[in-house]
PDB file of C-alpha atoms in Angstrom:
ATOM      1  CA  MET A   1      13.611  -1.445  -4.400  1.00 94.00           C
ATOM      2  CA  LYS A   2      12.870   1.824  -2.640  1.00 96.00           C
ATOM      3  CA  ILE A   3       9.235   2.662  -1.829  1.00 97.00           C
ATOM      4  CA  THR A   4       8.224   6.204  -0.909  1.00 98.00           C
ATOM      5  CA  LEU A   5       5.526   6.943   1.648  1.00 98.00           C
ATOM      6  CA  ILE A   6       4.222  10.511   1.814  1.00 98.00           C
ATOM      7  CA  THR A   7       2.354  11.778   4.874  1.00 98.00           C
ATOM      8  CA  CYS A   8       0.844  15.260   4.697  1.00 97.00           C
ATOM      9  CA  THR A   9       0.001  16.809   8.071  1.00 97.00           C
ATOM     10  CA  TYR A  10      -1.502  19.879   9.649  1.00 97.00           C
ATOM     11  CA  ASN A  11      -2.187  19.982  13.398  1.00 97.00           C
ATOM     12  CA  ALA A  12      -2.397  16.193  13.469  1.00 97.00           C
ATOM     13  CA  GLU A  13      -0.956  15.557  16.940  1.00 97.00           C
ATOM     14  CA  GLY A  14      -3.928  13.414  17.976  1.00 93.00           C
ATOM     15  CA  VAL A  15      -3.669  10.851  15.162  1.00 92.00           C
ATOM     16  CA  LEU A  16      -0.159  11.000  13.717  1.00 96.00           C
ATOM     17  CA  GLN A  17       1.623   8.663  16.148  1.00 96.00           C
ATOM     18  CA  ARG A  18      -0.228   5.529  15.088  1.00 93.00           C
ATOM     19  CA  THR A  19       0.705   6.237  11.455  1.00 95.00           C
ATOM     20  CA  LEU A  20       4.386   6.664  12.281  1.00 97.00           C
ATOM     21  CA  ASP A  21       4.395   3.556  14.471  1.00 96.00           C
ATOM     22  CA  SER A  22       2.947   1.488  11.616  1.00 96.00           C
ATOM     23  CA  VAL A  23       5.813   2.565   9.349  1.00 97.00           C
ATOM     24  CA  LEU A  24       8.388   1.950  12.055  1.00 95.00           C
ATOM     25  CA  ARG A  25       7.098  -1.628  12.414  1.00 94.00           C
ATOM     26  CA  GLN A  26       7.666  -2.425   8.739  1.00 94.00           C
ATOM     27  CA  PRO A  27      10.331  -5.103   8.271  1.00 92.00           C
ATOM     28  CA  TYR A  28      10.871  -3.886   4.714  1.00 93.00           C
ATOM     29  CA  ALA A  29      14.136  -1.947   4.730  1.00 90.00           C
ATOM     30  CA  ASP A  30      14.143   0.374   1.735  1.00 94.00           C
ATOM     31  CA  ILE A  31      11.448   2.883   2.749  1.00 97.00           C
ATOM     32  CA  GLU A  32      11.636   6.601   2.133  1.00 98.00           C
ATOM     33  CA  HIS A  33       9.125   8.392   4.387  1.00 98.00           C
ATOM     34  CA  ILE A  34       8.499  12.024   3.490  1.00 98.00           C
ATOM     35  CA  ILE A  35       6.448  14.088   5.938  1.00 98.00           C
ATOM     36  CA  ILE A  36       5.060  17.305   4.457  1.00 98.00           C
ATOM     37  CA  ASP A  37       3.691  19.536   7.194  1.00 98.00           C
ATOM     38  CA  GLY A  38       1.689  22.699   6.582  1.00 97.00           C
ATOM     39  CA  ALA A  39       3.304  24.721   9.385  1.00 98.00           C
ATOM     40  CA  SER A  40       1.386  23.083  12.226  1.00 98.00           C
ATOM     41  CA  THR A  41       0.883  25.075  15.413  1.00 98.00           C
ATOM     42  CA  ASP A  42       0.545  22.043  17.699  1.00 97.00           C
ATOM     43  CA  SER A  43       3.070  19.294  18.490  1.00 98.00           C
ATOM     44  CA  THR A  44       2.833  17.554  15.091  1.00 98.00           C
ATOM     45  CA  VAL A  45       6.364  18.465  14.003  1.00 98.00           C
ATOM     46  CA  ALA A  46       7.829  17.516  17.391  1.00 98.00           C
ATOM     47  CA  ILE A  47       6.163  14.094  17.136  1.00 98.00           C
ATOM     48  CA  ALA A  48       7.566  13.668  13.618  1.00 98.00           C
ATOM     49  CA  GLU A  49      11.062  14.675  14.730  1.00 98.00           C
ATOM     50  CA  LYS A  50      10.997  12.197  17.616  1.00 98.00           C
ATOM     51  CA  TYR A  51       9.903   9.504  15.162  1.00 98.00           C
ATOM     52  CA  LYS A  52      12.769  10.370  12.797  1.00 97.00           C
ATOM     53  CA  ALA A  53      15.291  10.156  15.632  1.00 97.00           C
ATOM     54  CA  LEU A  54      13.905   6.766  16.703  1.00 96.00           C
ATOM     55  CA  SER A  55      13.940   5.464  13.127  1.00 96.00           C
ATOM     56  CA  ASP A  56      17.533   6.628  12.640  1.00 94.00           C
ATOM     57  CA  MET A  57      18.569   5.023  15.917  1.00 92.00           C
ATOM     58  CA  LYS A  58      16.838   1.766  15.037  1.00 90.00           C
ATOM     59  CA  GLY A  59      18.939   1.511  11.868  1.00 85.00           C
ATOM     60  CA  ASN A  60      16.213  -0.271   9.915  1.00 85.00           C
ATOM     61  CA  GLY A  61      17.176   1.215   6.561  1.00 87.00           C
ATOM     62  CA  HIS A  62      14.281   3.657   6.539  1.00 95.00           C
ATOM     63  CA  SER A  63      14.995   7.272   5.634  1.00 97.00           C
ATOM     64  CA  VAL A  64      12.765   9.998   7.074  1.00 98.00           C
ATOM     65  CA  GLU A  65      12.446  13.569   5.795  1.00 98.00           C
ATOM     66  CA  ILE A  66      10.413  16.301   7.497  1.00 98.00           C
ATOM     67  CA  HIS A  67       9.493  19.535   5.751  1.00 98.00           C
ATOM     68  CA  SER A  68       7.268  22.090   7.459  1.00 98.00           C
ATOM     69  CA  GLU A  69       6.086  25.259   5.732  1.00 97.00           C
ATOM     70  CA  PRO A  70       2.785  26.899   4.725  1.00 97.00           C
ATOM     71  CA  ASP A  71       1.081  25.422   1.679  1.00 95.00           C
ATOM     72  CA  LYS A  72      -1.918  26.091  -0.547  1.00 94.00           C
ATOM     73  CA  GLY A  73      -3.917  23.130   0.717  1.00 93.00           C
ATOM     74  CA  LEU A  74      -3.733  19.356   0.843  1.00 94.00           C
ATOM     75  CA  TYR A  75      -3.121  18.728  -2.851  1.00 96.00           C
ATOM     76  CA  ASP A  76      -0.385  21.336  -2.979  1.00 97.00           C
ATOM     77  CA  ALA A  77       1.270  19.503  -0.072  1.00 97.00           C
ATOM     78  CA  MET A  78       0.888  16.191  -1.902  1.00 98.00           C
ATOM     79  CA  ASN A  79       2.554  17.653  -4.987  1.00 98.00           C
ATOM     80  CA  LYS A  80       5.449  18.791  -2.811  1.00 98.00           C
ATOM     81  CA  GLY A  81       5.808  15.191  -1.650  1.00 98.00           C
ATOM     82  CA  ILE A  82       5.760  13.899  -5.225  1.00 98.00           C
ATOM     83  CA  GLY A  83       8.483  16.362  -6.118  1.00 98.00           C
ATOM     84  CA  ARG A  84      10.745  14.978  -3.373  1.00 98.00           C
ATOM     85  CA  ALA A  85       9.990  11.262  -3.907  1.00 98.00           C
ATOM     86  CA  SER A  86      12.747   8.997  -5.220  1.00 98.00           C
ATOM     87  CA  GLY A  87      11.294   5.489  -4.779  1.00 97.00           C
ATOM     88  CA  GLU A  88      10.084   3.136  -7.503  1.00 98.00           C
ATOM     89  CA  TYR A  89       6.526   3.616  -6.191  1.00 98.00           C
ATOM     90  CA  LEU A  90       4.907   6.203  -3.949  1.00 98.00           C
ATOM     91  CA  CYS A  91       1.832   6.098  -1.751  1.00 98.00           C
ATOM     92  CA  PHE A  92       0.034   8.742   0.318  1.00 98.00           C
ATOM     93  CA  LEU A  93      -0.419   7.624   3.917  1.00 96.00           C
ATOM     94  CA  ASN A  94      -2.598  10.141   5.751  1.00 92.00           C
ATOM     95  CA  ALA A  95      -2.132  11.069   9.395  1.00 94.00           C
ATOM     96  CA  GLY A  96      -4.341   8.563  11.225  1.00 91.00           C
ATOM     97  CA  ASP A  97      -3.944   5.836   8.598  1.00 93.00           C
ATOM     98  CA  MET A  98      -1.864   2.734   9.274  1.00 94.00           C
ATOM     99  CA  LEU A  99       0.050   0.289   7.130  1.00 96.00           C
ATOM    100  CA  THR A 100      -0.693  -3.353   7.763  1.00 94.00           C
ATOM    101  CA  ASP A 101       2.370  -5.160   9.091  1.00 90.00           C
ATOM    102  CA  ASP A 102       2.964  -6.984   5.783  1.00 86.00           C
ATOM    103  CA  ALA A 103       1.986  -4.112   3.472  1.00 94.00           C
ATOM    104  CA  LEU A 104       5.356  -3.851   1.753  1.00 92.00           C
ATOM    105  CA  GLY A 105       7.764  -6.457   0.538  1.00 83.00           C
ATOM    106  CA  ASP A 106       7.096  -8.102  -2.807  1.00 82.00           C
ATOM    107  CA  PHE A 107       6.158  -5.331  -5.228  1.00 94.00           C
ATOM    108  CA  PRO A 108       7.329  -6.137  -8.760  1.00 96.00           C
ATOM    109  CA  GLU A 109       8.999  -3.371 -10.736  1.00 96.00           C
ATOM    110  CA  GLY A 110       7.720  -1.715 -13.889  1.00 97.00           C
ATOM    111  CA  HIS A 111       3.984  -1.425 -13.199  1.00 98.00           C
ATOM    112  CA  SER A 112       1.950   1.768 -13.334  1.00 98.00           C
ATOM    113  CA  VAL A 113       0.187   0.935 -10.058  1.00 98.00           C
ATOM    114  CA  VAL A 114       0.518  -1.696  -7.338  1.00 98.00           C
ATOM    115  CA  TYR A 115      -2.705  -1.933  -5.335  1.00 98.00           C
ATOM    116  CA  GLY A 116      -4.657  -3.863  -2.721  1.00 97.00           C
ATOM    117  CA  GLU A 117      -7.485  -3.781  -0.192  1.00 96.00           C
ATOM    118  CA  THR A 118      -8.199  -1.467   2.742  1.00 95.00           C
ATOM    119  CA  ASP A 119      -9.798  -1.815   6.166  1.00 94.00           C
ATOM    120  CA  ILE A 120     -11.440   1.015   8.099  1.00 92.00           C
ATOM    121  CA  VAL A 121     -10.561   1.888  11.713  1.00 85.00           C
ATOM    122  CA  ASP A 122     -11.958   4.281  14.328  1.00 83.00           C
ATOM    123  CA  GLU A 123     -10.266   7.193  16.126  1.00 78.00           C
ATOM    124  CA  ASP A 124      -8.503   4.734  18.446  1.00 78.00           C
ATOM    125  CA  GLY A 125      -7.194   2.608  15.580  1.00 75.00           C
ATOM    126  CA  ASN A 126      -9.661  -0.221  16.221  1.00 83.00           C
ATOM    127  CA  PHE A 127     -10.943  -2.267  13.265  1.00 86.00           C
ATOM    128  CA  LEU A 128     -14.465  -1.290  12.179  1.00 89.00           C
ATOM    129  CA  ARG A 129     -15.058  -3.080   8.883  1.00 89.00           C
ATOM    130  CA  HIS A 130     -13.625  -3.991   5.525  1.00 89.00           C
ATOM    131  CA  ARG A 131     -14.030  -1.249   2.962  1.00 89.00           C
ATOM    132  CA  ARG A 132     -17.321  -1.731   1.089  1.00 84.00           C
ATOM    133  CA  LEU A 133     -15.814  -1.238  -2.365  1.00 87.00           C
ATOM    134  CA  GLN A 134     -13.441  -4.082  -3.201  1.00 90.00           C
ATOM    135  CA  ALA A 135     -10.414  -3.888  -5.466  1.00 94.00           C
ATOM    136  CA  PRO A 136     -11.056  -5.554  -8.836  1.00 95.00           C
ATOM    137  CA  GLU A 137      -8.939  -8.485  -9.953  1.00 96.00           C
ATOM    138  CA  SER A 138      -7.659  -6.348 -12.819  1.00 96.00           C
ATOM    139  CA  LEU A 139      -7.571  -2.569 -12.388  1.00 98.00           C
ATOM    140  CA  SER A 140      -7.603   0.083 -15.113  1.00 97.00           C
ATOM    141  CA  TRP A 141      -8.686   3.709 -15.316  1.00 96.00           C
ATOM    142  CA  ARG A 142     -12.043   2.496 -16.634  1.00 95.00           C
ATOM    143  CA  SER A 143     -12.646   0.617 -13.360  1.00 95.00           C
ATOM    144  CA  PHE A 144     -13.416   3.848 -11.507  1.00 92.00           C
ATOM    145  CA  ARG A 145     -16.639   4.284 -13.487  1.00 89.00           C
ATOM    146  CA  ASN A 146     -18.005   2.005 -10.759  1.00 85.00           C
ATOM    147  CA  GLY A 147     -16.702   4.193  -7.949  1.00 84.00           C
ATOM    148  CA  MET A 148     -13.240   4.505  -6.429  1.00 89.00           C
ATOM    149  CA  LEU A 149     -12.664   0.774  -6.111  1.00 94.00           C
ATOM    150  CA  VAL A 150      -9.152   1.256  -4.716  1.00 96.00           C
ATOM    151  CA  CYS A 151      -8.601   4.049  -2.207  1.00 92.00           C
ATOM    152  CA  HIS A 152      -5.430   6.102  -2.488  1.00 92.00           C
ATOM    153  CA  GLN A 153      -3.947   4.631   0.721  1.00 94.00           C
ATOM    154  CA  ALA A 154      -3.697   1.258  -1.058  1.00 97.00           C
ATOM    155  CA  PHE A 155      -2.699   2.757  -4.426  1.00 98.00           C
ATOM    156  CA  TYR A 156       1.072   2.693  -4.991  1.00 98.00           C
ATOM    157  CA  ALA A 157       1.751   4.718  -8.122  1.00 98.00           C
ATOM    158  CA  SER A 158       4.864   4.580 -10.258  1.00 98.00           C
ATOM    159  CA  THR A 159       6.882   7.586  -9.123  1.00 98.00           C
ATOM    160  CA  ARG A 160       8.001   8.401 -12.651  1.00 98.00           C
ATOM    161  CA  LEU A 161       4.352   8.570 -13.707  1.00 98.00           C
ATOM    162  CA  ALA A 162       3.470  10.681 -10.668  1.00 98.00           C
ATOM    163  CA  LYS A 163       6.252  13.162 -11.498  1.00 98.00           C
ATOM    164  CA  VAL A 164       4.517  14.023 -14.774  1.00 98.00           C
ATOM    165  CA  THR A 165       0.981  13.663 -13.373  1.00 97.00           C
ATOM    166  CA  PRO A 166       0.687  15.939 -10.325  1.00 97.00           C
ATOM    167  CA  TYR A 167      -2.524  16.616  -8.440  1.00 97.00           C
ATOM    168  CA  ASP A 168      -4.838  19.126 -10.102  1.00 95.00           C
ATOM    169  CA  LEU A 169      -5.112  22.086  -7.707  1.00 94.00           C
ATOM    170  CA  ARG A 170      -8.536  23.024  -9.093  1.00 90.00           C
ATOM    171  CA  TYR A 171      -9.913  20.295  -6.850  1.00 88.00           C
ATOM    172  CA  ARG A 172     -10.398  20.946  -3.158  1.00 85.00           C
ATOM    173  CA  ILE A 173     -11.770  17.628  -1.857  1.00 84.00           C
ATOM    174  CA  SER A 174     -11.869  14.822  -4.433  1.00 83.00           C
ATOM    175  CA  GLY A 175      -8.640  15.326  -6.340  1.00 91.00           C
ATOM    176  CA  ASP A 176      -7.535  11.802  -5.408  1.00 93.00           C
ATOM    177  CA  VAL A 177     -10.083  10.284  -7.809  1.00 93.00           C
ATOM    178  CA  ASP A 178      -8.904  12.413 -10.715  1.00 95.00           C
ATOM    179  CA  TRP A 179      -5.247  11.767  -9.891  1.00 97.00           C
ATOM    180  CA  CYS A 180      -5.612   7.989  -9.712  1.00 97.00           C
ATOM    181  CA  ILE A 181      -7.468   7.914 -13.032  1.00 97.00           C
ATOM    182  CA  ARG A 182      -4.851  10.075 -14.746  1.00 97.00           C
ATOM    183  CA  ILE A 183      -1.996   7.950 -13.352  1.00 98.00           C
ATOM    184  CA  MET A 184      -3.585   4.822 -14.841  1.00 98.00           C
ATOM    185  CA  LYS A 185      -4.331   6.557 -18.146  1.00 97.00           C
ATOM    186  CA  GLU A 186      -0.719   7.646 -18.471  1.00 98.00           C
ATOM    187  CA  GLY A 187       0.465   4.157 -17.562  1.00 98.00           C
ATOM    188  CA  GLU A 188      -1.781   2.604 -20.206  1.00 98.00           C
ATOM    189  CA  ARG A 189      -0.497   5.100 -22.773  1.00 98.00           C
ATOM    190  CA  ARG A 190       3.024   3.866 -22.009  1.00 98.00           C
ATOM    191  CA  GLY A 191       2.021   0.194 -22.180  1.00 98.00           C
ATOM    192  CA  MET A 192       2.322  -0.372 -18.425  1.00 98.00           C
ATOM    193  CA  THR A 193       0.012  -2.668 -16.434  1.00 98.00           C
ATOM    194  CA  THR A 194      -1.293  -2.628 -12.862  1.00 98.00           C
ATOM    195  CA  TYR A 195      -0.500  -5.275 -10.245  1.00 98.00           C
ATOM    196  CA  ASN A 196      -2.914  -6.669  -7.640  1.00 97.00           C
ATOM    197  CA  THR A 197      -1.252  -7.712  -4.363  1.00 96.00           C
ATOM    198  CA  ARG A 198      -4.508  -9.423  -3.251  1.00 95.00           C
ATOM    199  CA  ARG A 199      -4.026  -8.400   0.359  1.00 94.00           C
ATOM    200  CA  VAL A 200      -4.981  -5.611   2.754  1.00 95.00           C
ATOM    201  CA  LEU A 201      -2.329  -2.884   2.544  1.00 96.00           C
ATOM    202  CA  CYS A 202      -3.742  -0.186   4.787  1.00 95.00           C
ATOM    203  CA  ARG A 203      -6.154   0.601   7.594  1.00 93.00           C
ATOM    204  CA  TYR A 204      -7.563   4.064   7.147  1.00 88.00           C
ATOM    205  CA  LEU A 205      -9.299   6.422   9.513  1.00 79.00           C
ATOM    206  CA  ALA A 206     -13.071   6.720   9.074  1.00 73.00           C
ATOM    207  CA  GLY A 207     -14.437  10.195   8.424  1.00 64.00           C
ATOM    208  CA  GLY A 208     -11.869  11.742   6.097  1.00 54.00           C
ATOM    209  CA  MET A 209     -12.143  15.095   4.360  1.00 50.00           C
ATOM    210  CA  SER A 210     -14.471  13.851   1.620  1.00 47.00           C
ATOM    211  CA  ILE A 211     -16.844  12.343   4.214  1.00 52.00           C
ATOM    212  CA  LYS A 212     -16.939  15.514   6.280  1.00 53.00           C
ATOM    213  CA  ASN A 213     -17.710  17.531   3.119  1.00 61.00           C
ATOM    214  CA  HIS A 214     -19.985  14.946   1.550  1.00 59.00           C
ATOM    215  CA  ARG A 215     -22.091  17.123  -0.773  1.00 65.00           C
ATOM    216  CA  ALA A 216     -19.119  19.064  -2.145  1.00 68.00           C
ATOM    217  CA  SER A 217     -17.249  15.788  -2.560  1.00 70.00           C
ATOM    218  CA  LEU A 218     -20.076  14.267  -4.600  1.00 72.00           C
ATOM    219  CA  LEU A 219     -20.204  17.297  -6.876  1.00 81.00           C
ATOM    220  CA  GLU A 220     -16.456  17.186  -7.473  1.00 82.00           C
ATOM    221  CA  ARG A 221     -16.527  13.458  -8.143  1.00 81.00           C
ATOM    222  CA  PHE A 222     -19.367  13.884 -10.611  1.00 81.00           C
ATOM    223  CA  ARG A 223     -17.342  16.521 -12.450  1.00 84.00           C
ATOM    224  CA  THR A 224     -14.286  14.263 -12.460  1.00 86.00           C
ATOM    225  CA  MET A 225     -16.181  11.270 -13.824  1.00 85.00           C
ATOM    226  CA  ARG A 226     -17.859  13.410 -16.480  1.00 87.00           C
ATOM    227  CA  GLU A 227     -14.465  14.676 -17.663  1.00 89.00           C
ATOM    228  CA  HIS A 228     -13.000  11.176 -17.911  1.00 91.00           C
ATOM    229  CA  TYR A 229     -15.999   9.044 -18.925  1.00 88.00           C
ATOM    230  CA  GLY A 230     -18.444  11.453 -20.575  1.00 89.00           C
ATOM    231  CA  THR A 231     -21.798  12.831 -19.445  1.00 84.00           C
ATOM    232  CA  VAL A 232     -24.020   9.923 -20.530  1.00 81.00           C
ATOM    233  CA  THR A 233     -21.930   7.254 -18.806  1.00 78.00           C
ATOM    234  CA  THR A 234     -21.542   9.371 -15.668  1.00 75.00           C
ATOM    235  CA  VAL A 235     -25.270  10.079 -15.338  1.00 77.00           C
ATOM    236  CA  ALA A 236     -26.101   6.412 -15.959  1.00 74.00           C
ATOM    237  CA  MET A 237     -23.631   5.224 -13.331  1.00 72.00           C
ATOM    238  CA  HIS A 238     -24.908   7.709 -10.754  1.00 62.00           C
ATOM    239  CA  LEU A 239     -28.482   6.549 -11.341  1.00 67.00           C
ATOM    240  CA  TRP A 240     -27.221   3.013 -10.701  1.00 61.00           C
ATOM    241  CA  PHE A 241     -25.461   4.154  -7.499  1.00 58.00           C
ATOM    242  CA  VAL A 242     -28.759   5.617  -6.259  1.00 58.00           C
ATOM    243  CA  ALA A 243     -30.740   2.501  -7.203  1.00 57.00           C
ATOM    244  CA  ARG A 244     -28.168   0.246  -5.535  1.00 57.00           C
ATOM    245  CA  SER A 245     -28.336   2.210  -2.290  1.00 55.00           C
ATOM    246  CA  ILE A 246     -32.148   1.983  -2.289  1.00 59.00           C
ATOM    247  CA  LEU A 247     -32.113  -1.764  -2.959  1.00 57.00           C
ATOM    248  CA  LYS A 248     -29.768  -2.331  -0.027  1.00 56.00           C
ATOM    249  CA  LYS A 249     -32.132  -0.653   2.437  1.00 53.00           C
TER     250      LYS A 249
END
């Protein structure tokens, strides 16, 4: 069963190599790795091309595509990746993120989402901590009322669902929350279930775009939750988030 990994890059020469190395180490053969670059001006594309040549030479069954051109932002680039994906499932692996060595291998077919846990690493790829929010035993679109319990790096969406559920370009920072919810809604509408691997699938880089733009991210996430869960539920959950953070101090 083919699995598609999509890595969107722009001037990522300092962090991309560890991501590519983690894919190269995967023993799982049927991987399609699509690199969508936003016309980087540094050595990002050269690093990607060297990786492709090494992967081809290794003959591990992985296929690597590199596409570099200007885009309209991260979510536009992600939609380009979705458009090119041909695997049973797809996952977005950011530059700087790393697959765990046993991330892929036993995904069952026919689910809307296959998911797992995530660890957080520093700029040098060193383990910092387990992600605070843990994946629930059973995941549905309603689960995200309690926060984004599964991050997108450990969220393998059915490609056929993703093809009809692209990222909403109205979002600038927190479109991943909205996209994950809509993928699961569409899956539920079609009678599809999610599957919990019960293992760590990814190590992601601390300090992503939503962290660096924290206030704007919170506002976008509030808007997303209000659209999917209603105003009353969203306000109530945010009051609980505030109370929980105070109680932990």
